[in-house]
Structures are given as C-alpha cells and as structure tokens.
mmCIF file with all atom_site columns, C-alpha atoms and ligand atoms in Angstrom:
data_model
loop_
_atom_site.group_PDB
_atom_site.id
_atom_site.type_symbol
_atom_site.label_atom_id
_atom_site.label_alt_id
_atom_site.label_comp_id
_atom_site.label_asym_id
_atom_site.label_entity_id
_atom_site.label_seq_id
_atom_site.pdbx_PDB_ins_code
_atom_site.Cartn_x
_atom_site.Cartn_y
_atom_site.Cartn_z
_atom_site.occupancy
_atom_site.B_iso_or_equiv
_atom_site.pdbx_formal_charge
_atom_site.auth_seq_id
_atom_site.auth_comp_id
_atom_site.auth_asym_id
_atom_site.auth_atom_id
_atom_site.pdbx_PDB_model_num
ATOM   1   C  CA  . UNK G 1 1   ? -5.103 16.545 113.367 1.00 92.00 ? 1   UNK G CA  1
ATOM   2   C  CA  . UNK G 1 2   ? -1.707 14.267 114.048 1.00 98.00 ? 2   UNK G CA  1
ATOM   3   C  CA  . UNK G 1 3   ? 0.900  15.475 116.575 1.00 98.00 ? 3   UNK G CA  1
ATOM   4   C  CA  . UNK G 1 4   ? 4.005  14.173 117.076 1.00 99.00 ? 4   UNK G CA  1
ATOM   5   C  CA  . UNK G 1 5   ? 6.580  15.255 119.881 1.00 99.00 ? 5   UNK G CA  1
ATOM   6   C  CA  . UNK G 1 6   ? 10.019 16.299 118.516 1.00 99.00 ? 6   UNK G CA  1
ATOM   7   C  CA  . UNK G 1 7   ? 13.108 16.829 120.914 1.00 99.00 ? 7   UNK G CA  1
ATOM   8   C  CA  . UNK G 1 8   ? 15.902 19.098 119.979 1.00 99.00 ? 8   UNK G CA  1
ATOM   9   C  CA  . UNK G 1 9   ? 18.395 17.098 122.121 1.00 99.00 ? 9   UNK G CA  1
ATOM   10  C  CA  . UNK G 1 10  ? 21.548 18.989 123.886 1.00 98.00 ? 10  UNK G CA  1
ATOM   11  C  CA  . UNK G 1 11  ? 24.004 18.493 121.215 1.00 98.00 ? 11  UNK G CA  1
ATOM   12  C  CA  . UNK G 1 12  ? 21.477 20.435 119.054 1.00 98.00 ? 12  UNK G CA  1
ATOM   13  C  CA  . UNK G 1 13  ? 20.901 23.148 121.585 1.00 99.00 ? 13  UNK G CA  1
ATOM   14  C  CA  . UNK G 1 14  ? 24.639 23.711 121.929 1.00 98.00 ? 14  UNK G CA  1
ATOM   15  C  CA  . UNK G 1 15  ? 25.273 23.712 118.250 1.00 98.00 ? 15  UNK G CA  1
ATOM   16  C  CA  . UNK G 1 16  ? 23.116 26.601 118.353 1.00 98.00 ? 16  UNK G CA  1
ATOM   17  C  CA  . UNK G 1 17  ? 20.741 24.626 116.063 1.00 99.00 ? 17  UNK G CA  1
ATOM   18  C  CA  . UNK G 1 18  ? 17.128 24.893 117.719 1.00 99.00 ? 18  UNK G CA  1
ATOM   19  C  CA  . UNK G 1 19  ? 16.216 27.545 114.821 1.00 98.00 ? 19  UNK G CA  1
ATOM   20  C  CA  . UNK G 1 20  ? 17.320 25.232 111.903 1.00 98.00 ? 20  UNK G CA  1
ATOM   21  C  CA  . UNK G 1 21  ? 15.148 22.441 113.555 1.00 99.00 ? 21  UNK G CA  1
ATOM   22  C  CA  . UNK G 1 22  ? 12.303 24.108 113.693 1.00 98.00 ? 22  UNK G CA  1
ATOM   23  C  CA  . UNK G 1 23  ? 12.531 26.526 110.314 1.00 98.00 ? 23  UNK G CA  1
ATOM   24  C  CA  . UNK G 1 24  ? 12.833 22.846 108.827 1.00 99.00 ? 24  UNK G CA  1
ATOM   25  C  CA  . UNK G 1 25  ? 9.101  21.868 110.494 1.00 99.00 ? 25  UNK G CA  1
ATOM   26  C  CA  . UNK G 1 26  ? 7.652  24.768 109.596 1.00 98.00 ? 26  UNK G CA  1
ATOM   27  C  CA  . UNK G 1 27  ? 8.918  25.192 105.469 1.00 98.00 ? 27  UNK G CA  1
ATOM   28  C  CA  . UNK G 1 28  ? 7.675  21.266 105.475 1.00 98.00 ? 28  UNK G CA  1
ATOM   29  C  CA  . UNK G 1 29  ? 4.394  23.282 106.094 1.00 98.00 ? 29  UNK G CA  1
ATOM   30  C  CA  . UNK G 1 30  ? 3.790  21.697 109.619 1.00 99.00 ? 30  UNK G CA  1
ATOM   31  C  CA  . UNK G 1 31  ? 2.538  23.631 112.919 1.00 98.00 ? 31  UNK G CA  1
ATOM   32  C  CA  . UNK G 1 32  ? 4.386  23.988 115.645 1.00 98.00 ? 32  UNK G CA  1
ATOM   33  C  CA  . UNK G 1 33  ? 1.881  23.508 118.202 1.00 98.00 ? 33  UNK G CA  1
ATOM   34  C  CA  . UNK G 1 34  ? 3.556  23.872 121.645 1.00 98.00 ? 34  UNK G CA  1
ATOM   35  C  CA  . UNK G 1 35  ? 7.241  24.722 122.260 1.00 98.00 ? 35  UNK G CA  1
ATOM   36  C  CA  . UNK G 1 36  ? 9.458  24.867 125.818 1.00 98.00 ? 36  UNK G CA  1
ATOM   37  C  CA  . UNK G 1 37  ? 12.676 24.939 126.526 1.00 98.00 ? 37  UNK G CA  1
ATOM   38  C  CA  . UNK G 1 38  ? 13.634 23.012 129.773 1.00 98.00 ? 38  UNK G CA  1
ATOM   39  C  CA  . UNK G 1 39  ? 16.403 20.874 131.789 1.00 98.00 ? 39  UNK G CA  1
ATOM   40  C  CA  . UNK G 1 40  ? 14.970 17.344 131.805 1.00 98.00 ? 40  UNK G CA  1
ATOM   41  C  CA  . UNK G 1 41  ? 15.399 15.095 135.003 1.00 98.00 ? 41  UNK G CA  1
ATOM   42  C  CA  . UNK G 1 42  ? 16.092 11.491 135.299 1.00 98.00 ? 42  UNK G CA  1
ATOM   43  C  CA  . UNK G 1 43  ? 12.563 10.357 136.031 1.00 98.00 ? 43  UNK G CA  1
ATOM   44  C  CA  . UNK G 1 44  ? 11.290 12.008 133.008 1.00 98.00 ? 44  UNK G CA  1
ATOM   45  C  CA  . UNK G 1 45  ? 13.853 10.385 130.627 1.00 98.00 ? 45  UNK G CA  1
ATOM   46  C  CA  . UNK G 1 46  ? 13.177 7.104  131.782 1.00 98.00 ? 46  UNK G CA  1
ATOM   47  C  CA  . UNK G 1 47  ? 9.180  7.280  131.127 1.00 98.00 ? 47  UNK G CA  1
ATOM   48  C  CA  . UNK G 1 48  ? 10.346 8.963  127.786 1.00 98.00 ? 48  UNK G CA  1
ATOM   49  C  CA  . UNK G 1 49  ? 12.825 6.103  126.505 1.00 98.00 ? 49  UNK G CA  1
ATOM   50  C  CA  . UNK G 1 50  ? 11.585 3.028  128.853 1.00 97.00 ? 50  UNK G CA  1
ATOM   51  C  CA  . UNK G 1 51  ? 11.422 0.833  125.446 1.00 97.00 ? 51  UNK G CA  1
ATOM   52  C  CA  . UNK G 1 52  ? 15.309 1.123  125.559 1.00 98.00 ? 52  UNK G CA  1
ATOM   53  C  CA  . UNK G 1 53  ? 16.081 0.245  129.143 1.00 97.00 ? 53  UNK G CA  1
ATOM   54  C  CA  . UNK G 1 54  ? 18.368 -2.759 129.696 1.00 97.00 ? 54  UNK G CA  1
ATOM   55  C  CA  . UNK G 1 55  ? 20.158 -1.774 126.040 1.00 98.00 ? 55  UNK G CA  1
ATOM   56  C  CA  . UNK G 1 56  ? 23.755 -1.136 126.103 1.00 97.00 ? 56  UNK G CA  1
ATOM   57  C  CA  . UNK G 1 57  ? 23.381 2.827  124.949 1.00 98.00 ? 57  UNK G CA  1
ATOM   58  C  CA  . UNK G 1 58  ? 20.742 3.384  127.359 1.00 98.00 ? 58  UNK G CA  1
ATOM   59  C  CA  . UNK G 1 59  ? 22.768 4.691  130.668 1.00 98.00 ? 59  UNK G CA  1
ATOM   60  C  CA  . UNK G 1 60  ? 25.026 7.219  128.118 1.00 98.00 ? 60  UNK G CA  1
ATOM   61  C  CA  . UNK G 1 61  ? 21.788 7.881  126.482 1.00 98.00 ? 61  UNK G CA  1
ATOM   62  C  CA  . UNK G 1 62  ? 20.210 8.952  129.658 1.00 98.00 ? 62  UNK G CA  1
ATOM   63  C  CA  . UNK G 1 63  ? 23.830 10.579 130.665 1.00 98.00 ? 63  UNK G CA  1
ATOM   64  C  CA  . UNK G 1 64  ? 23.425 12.759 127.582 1.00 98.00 ? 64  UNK G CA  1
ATOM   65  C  CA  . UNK G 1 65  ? 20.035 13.801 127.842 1.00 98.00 ? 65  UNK G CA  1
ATOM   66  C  CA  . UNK G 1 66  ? 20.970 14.993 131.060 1.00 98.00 ? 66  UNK G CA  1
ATOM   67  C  CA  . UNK G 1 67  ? 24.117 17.156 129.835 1.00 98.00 ? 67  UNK G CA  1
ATOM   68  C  CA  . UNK G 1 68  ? 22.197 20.450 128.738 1.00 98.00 ? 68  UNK G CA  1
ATOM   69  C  CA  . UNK G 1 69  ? 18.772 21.798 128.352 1.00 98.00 ? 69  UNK G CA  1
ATOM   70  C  CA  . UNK G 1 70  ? 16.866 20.380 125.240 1.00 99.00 ? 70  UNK G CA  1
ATOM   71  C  CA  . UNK G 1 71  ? 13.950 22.117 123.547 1.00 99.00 ? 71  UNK G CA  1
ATOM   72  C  CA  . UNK G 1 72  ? 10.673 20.013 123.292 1.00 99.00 ? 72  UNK G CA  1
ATOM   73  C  CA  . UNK G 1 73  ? 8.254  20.811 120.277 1.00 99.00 ? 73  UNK G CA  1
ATOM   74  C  CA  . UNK G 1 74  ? 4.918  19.343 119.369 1.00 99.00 ? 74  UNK G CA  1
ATOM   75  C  CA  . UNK G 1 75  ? 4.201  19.571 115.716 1.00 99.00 ? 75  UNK G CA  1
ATOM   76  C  CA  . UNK G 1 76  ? 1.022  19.085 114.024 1.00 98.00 ? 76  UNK G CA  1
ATOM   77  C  CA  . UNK G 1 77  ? -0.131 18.196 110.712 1.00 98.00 ? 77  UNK G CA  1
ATOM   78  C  CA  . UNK G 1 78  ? -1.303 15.261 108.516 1.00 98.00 ? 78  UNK G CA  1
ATOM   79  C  CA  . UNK G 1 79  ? 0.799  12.383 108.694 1.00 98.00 ? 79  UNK G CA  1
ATOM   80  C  CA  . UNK G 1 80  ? 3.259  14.634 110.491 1.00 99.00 ? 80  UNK G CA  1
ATOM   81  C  CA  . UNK G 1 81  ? 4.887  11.632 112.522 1.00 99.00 ? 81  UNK G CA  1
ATOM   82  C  CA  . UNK G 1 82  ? 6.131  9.803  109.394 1.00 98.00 ? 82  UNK G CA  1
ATOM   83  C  CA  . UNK G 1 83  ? 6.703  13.304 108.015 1.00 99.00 ? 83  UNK G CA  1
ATOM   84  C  CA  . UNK G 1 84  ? 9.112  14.288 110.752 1.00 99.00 ? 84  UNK G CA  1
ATOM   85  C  CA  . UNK G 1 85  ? 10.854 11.085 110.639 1.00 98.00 ? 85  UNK G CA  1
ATOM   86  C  CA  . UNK G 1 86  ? 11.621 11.501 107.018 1.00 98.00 ? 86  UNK G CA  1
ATOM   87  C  CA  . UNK G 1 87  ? 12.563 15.117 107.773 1.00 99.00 ? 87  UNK G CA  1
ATOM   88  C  CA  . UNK G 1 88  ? 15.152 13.899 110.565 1.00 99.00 ? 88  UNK G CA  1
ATOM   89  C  CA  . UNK G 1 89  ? 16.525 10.704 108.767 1.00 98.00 ? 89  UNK G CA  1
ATOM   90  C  CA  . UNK G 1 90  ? 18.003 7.787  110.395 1.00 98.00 ? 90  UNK G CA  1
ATOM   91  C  CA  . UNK G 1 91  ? 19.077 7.290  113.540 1.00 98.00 ? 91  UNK G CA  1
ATOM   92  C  CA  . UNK G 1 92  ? 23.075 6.712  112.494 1.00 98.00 ? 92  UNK G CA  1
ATOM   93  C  CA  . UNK G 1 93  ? 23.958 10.467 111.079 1.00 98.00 ? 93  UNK G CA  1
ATOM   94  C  CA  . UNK G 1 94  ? 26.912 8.975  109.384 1.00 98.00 ? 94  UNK G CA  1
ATOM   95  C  CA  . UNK G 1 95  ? 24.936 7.836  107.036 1.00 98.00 ? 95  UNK G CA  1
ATOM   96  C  CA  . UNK G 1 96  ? 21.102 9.366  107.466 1.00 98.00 ? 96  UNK G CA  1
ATOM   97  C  CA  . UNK G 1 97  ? 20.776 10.910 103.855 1.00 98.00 ? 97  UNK G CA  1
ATOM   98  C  CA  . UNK G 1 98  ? 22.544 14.523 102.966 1.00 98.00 ? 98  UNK G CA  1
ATOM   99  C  CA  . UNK G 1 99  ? 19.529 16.457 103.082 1.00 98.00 ? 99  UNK G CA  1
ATOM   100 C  CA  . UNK G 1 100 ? 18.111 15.807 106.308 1.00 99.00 ? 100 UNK G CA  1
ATOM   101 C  CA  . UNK G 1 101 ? 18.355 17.206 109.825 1.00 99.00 ? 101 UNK G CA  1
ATOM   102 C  CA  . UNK G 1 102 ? 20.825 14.313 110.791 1.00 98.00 ? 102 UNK G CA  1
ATOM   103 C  CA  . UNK G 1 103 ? 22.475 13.869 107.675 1.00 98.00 ? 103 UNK G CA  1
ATOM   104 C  CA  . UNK G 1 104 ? 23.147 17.556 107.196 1.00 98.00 ? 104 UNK G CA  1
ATOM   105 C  CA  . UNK G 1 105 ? 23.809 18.652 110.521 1.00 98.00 ? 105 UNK G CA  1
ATOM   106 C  CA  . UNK G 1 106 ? 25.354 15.456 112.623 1.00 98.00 ? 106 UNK G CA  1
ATOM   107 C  CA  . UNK G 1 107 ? 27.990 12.631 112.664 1.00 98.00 ? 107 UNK G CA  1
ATOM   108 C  CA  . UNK G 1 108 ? 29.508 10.270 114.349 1.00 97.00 ? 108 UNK G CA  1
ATOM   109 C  CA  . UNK G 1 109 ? 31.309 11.734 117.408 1.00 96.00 ? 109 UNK G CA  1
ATOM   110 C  CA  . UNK G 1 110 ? 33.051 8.143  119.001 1.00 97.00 ? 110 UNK G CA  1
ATOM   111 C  CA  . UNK G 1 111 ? 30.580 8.266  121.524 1.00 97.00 ? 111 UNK G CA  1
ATOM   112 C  CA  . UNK G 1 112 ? 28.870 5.469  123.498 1.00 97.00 ? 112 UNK G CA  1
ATOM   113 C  CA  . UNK G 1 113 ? 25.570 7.045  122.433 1.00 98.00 ? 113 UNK G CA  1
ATOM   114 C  CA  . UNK G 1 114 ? 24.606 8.299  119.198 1.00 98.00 ? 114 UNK G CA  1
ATOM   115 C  CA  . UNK G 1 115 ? 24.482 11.546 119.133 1.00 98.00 ? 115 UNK G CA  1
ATOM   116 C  CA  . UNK G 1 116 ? 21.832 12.965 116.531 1.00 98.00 ? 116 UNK G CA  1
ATOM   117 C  CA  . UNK G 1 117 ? 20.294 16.282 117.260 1.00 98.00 ? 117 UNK G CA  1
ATOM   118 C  CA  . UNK G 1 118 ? 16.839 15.473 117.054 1.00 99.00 ? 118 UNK G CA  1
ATOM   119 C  CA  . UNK G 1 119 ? 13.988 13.046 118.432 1.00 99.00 ? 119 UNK G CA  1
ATOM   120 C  CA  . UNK G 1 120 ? 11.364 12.338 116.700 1.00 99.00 ? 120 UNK G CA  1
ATOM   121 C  CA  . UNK G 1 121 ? 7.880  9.646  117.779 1.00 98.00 ? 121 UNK G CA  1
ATOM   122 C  CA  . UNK G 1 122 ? 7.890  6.867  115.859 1.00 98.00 ? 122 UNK G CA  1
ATOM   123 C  CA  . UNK G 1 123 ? 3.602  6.115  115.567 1.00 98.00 ? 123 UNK G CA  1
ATOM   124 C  CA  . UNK G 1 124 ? 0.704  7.391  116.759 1.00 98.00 ? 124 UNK G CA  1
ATOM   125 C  CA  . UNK G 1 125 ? 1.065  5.844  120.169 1.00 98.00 ? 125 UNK G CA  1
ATOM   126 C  CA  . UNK G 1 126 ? 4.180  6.934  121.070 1.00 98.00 ? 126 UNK G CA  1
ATOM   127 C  CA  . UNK G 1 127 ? 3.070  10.198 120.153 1.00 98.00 ? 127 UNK G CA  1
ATOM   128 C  CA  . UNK G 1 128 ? 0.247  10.590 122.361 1.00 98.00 ? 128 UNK G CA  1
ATOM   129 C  CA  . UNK G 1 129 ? 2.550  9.112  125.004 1.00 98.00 ? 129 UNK G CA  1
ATOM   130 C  CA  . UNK G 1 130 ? 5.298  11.185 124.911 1.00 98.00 ? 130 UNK G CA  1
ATOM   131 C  CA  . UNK G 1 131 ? 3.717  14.566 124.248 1.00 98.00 ? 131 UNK G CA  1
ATOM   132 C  CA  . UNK G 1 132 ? 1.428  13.680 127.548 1.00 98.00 ? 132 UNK G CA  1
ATOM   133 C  CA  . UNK G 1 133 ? 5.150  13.043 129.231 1.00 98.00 ? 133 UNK G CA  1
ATOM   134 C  CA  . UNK G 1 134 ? 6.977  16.313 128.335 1.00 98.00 ? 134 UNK G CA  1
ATOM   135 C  CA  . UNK G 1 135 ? 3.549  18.408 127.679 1.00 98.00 ? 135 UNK G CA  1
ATOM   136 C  CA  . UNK G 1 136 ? 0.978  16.997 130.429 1.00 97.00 ? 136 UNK G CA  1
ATOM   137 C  CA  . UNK G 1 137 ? -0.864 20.737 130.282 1.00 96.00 ? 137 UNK G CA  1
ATOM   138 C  CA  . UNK G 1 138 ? -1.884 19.781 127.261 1.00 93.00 ? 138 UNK G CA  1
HETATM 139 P  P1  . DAT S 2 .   ? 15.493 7.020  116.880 1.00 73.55 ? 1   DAT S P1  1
HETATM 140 O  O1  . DAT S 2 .   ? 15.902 8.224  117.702 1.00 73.55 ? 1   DAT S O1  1
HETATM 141 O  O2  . DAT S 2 .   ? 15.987 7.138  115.468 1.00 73.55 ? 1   DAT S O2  1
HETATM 142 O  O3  . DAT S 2 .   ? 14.025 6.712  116.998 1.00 73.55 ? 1   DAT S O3  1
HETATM 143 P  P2  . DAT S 2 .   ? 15.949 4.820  118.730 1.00 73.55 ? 1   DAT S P2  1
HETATM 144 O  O4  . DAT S 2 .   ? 14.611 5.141  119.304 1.00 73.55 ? 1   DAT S O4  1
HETATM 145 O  O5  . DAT S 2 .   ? 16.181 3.415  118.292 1.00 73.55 ? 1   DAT S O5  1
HETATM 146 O  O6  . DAT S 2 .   ? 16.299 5.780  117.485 1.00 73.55 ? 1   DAT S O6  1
HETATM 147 O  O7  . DAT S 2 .   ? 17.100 5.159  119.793 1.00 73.55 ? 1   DAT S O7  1
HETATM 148 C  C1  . DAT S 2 .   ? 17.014 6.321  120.610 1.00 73.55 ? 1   DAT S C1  1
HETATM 149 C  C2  . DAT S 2 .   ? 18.348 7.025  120.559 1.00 73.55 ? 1   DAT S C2  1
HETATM 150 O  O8  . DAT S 2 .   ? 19.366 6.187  121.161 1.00 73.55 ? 1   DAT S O8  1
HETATM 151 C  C3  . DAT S 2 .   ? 18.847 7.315  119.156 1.00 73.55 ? 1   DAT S C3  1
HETATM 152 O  O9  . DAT S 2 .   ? 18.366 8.528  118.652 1.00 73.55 ? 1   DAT S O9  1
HETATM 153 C  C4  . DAT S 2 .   ? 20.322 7.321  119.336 1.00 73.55 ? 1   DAT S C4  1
HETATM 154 C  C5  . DAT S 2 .   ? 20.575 6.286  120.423 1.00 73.55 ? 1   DAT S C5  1
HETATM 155 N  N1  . DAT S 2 .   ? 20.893 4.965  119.861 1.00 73.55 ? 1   DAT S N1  1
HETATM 156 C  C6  . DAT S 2 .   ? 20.028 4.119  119.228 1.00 73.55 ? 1   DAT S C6  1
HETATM 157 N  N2  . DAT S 2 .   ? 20.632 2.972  118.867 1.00 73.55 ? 1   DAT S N2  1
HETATM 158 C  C7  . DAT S 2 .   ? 21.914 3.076  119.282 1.00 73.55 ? 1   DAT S C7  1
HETATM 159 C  C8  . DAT S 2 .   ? 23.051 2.218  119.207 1.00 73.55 ? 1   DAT S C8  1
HETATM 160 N  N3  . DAT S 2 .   ? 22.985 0.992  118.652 1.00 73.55 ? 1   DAT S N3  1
HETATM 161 N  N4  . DAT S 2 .   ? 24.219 2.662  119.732 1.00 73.55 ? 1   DAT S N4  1
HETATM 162 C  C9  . DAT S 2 .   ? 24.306 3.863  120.311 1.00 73.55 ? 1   DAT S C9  1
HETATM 163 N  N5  . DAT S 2 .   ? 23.275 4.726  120.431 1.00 73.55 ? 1   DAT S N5  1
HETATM 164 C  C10 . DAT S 2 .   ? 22.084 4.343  119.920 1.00 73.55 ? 1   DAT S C10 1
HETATM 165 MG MG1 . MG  S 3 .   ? 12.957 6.215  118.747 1.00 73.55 ? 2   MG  S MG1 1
#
C-alpha cells in the first residue's frame, strides 16, 4: 500500500487547522497511518528539504519551519501521493484552486517564504525518504 508523508506546517497549526487537514485525508477515503505532533530542529529540516538548499527561500523556509510545532502525518492509500497533492493544490495559495487545502485555507502573506499550510511528497521516493526522516520507528 502507498504512503506518503504530509506536514501540517506552523502556520497551519496556529490557524488552528490540523483537524481540517486531516478530516480532508480521511473523507478522500485515505488512512492516516501514523500521526505526531513535534518541534522540528534544524538538522531535521535540512535532511527533509536538502533538494532546496542554495535557493533563495530556503533560509526563511527553514526560519519558518522552525517558528512553531508542526504536526507530521503519514497517509496511506492507492496512489495516495498524487492524491494528496491534488488534495493540497499548488504550491502558490494565491492561486492553488478554491477547493483545496491551499486554495481554501491560505494566501499570500508578503513573506520571503511561501507560506501554505501543508507539505505534501512529491513521488514514491521522496516518500519513503521523508517518512524514514520524521517517522524512523517505522
Ligand atoms: P511544494 O511544497 O508545493 O512541493 P516545493 O517543494 O517546490 O513546493 O517548495 C517547498 C516549499 O518552499 C513550498 O511549499 C513553499 C516554499 N517555496 C517554494 N517555492 C518558493 C518560491 N519561489 N518563493 C518562496 N517560497 C517558495
Ligand atoms: Mg515539495
């Protein structure tokens, strides 16, 4: 069965939106398979987004990983990696489609990052690679 990691990032954990997240994974019909809330440290965020280092957003994306706890999910189901993707929509909220998690729920807030509620793995790899970052009990 496919897995994909999903992050609720700060700005969603502030907004009080953790619940929305994941009532969106489950009536999609996915499974959330593991689920922690924790502070993540600098050392772990640069494992996580290493395919971004050396890109202008990637110190204030670091920066605002650090600013609050985030809650990390693994979610399983067929094809649940695209599935999630689709279910958080682009990566610019300003215009990710109404209807999705960033489209609905995020927008542009002048930052030097985007901020956009949600993470979500982009292919199978990245998958198993994350999830054995954030979840390596499993
Ligand atoms: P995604 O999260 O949609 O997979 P990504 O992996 O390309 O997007 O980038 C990781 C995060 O970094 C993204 O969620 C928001 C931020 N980001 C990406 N591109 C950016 C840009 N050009 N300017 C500012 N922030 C950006
Ligand atoms: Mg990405």
């Amino acid at each position: 069965m496919e897995r994909t990691l999903i992050l609720v990032k700060p700005d969603g954990v502030k907004r009080n939106l953790v619940g929305e997240v994941l009532s969106r994974v489950e009536a999609k019909g996915y499974t959330i398979a593991a689920l922690k809330m924790m502070q993540a440290d600098r050392a772990l965020l640069l494992r996580h987004y290493a395919e971004h280092e050396g890109k202008p957003f990637f110190e204030p994306l670091v920066e605002f990983m650090l600013s609050g706890p985030i809650v990390a999910i693994v979610a399983e189901g067929n094809r649940v990696i695209e599935g999630f993707r689709k279910l958080a929509g682009t990566t610019d909220p300003t215009t990710a489609e109404p209807g999705t998690i960033r489209g609905d729920l995020a927008r542009d807030q002048g930052t030097k990052v985007v901020q956009n509620i949600v993470h979500g793995s982009d292919s199978v790899e990245s998958a198993l690679r994350e999830i054995s970052i954030f979840f390596p009990e499993l």
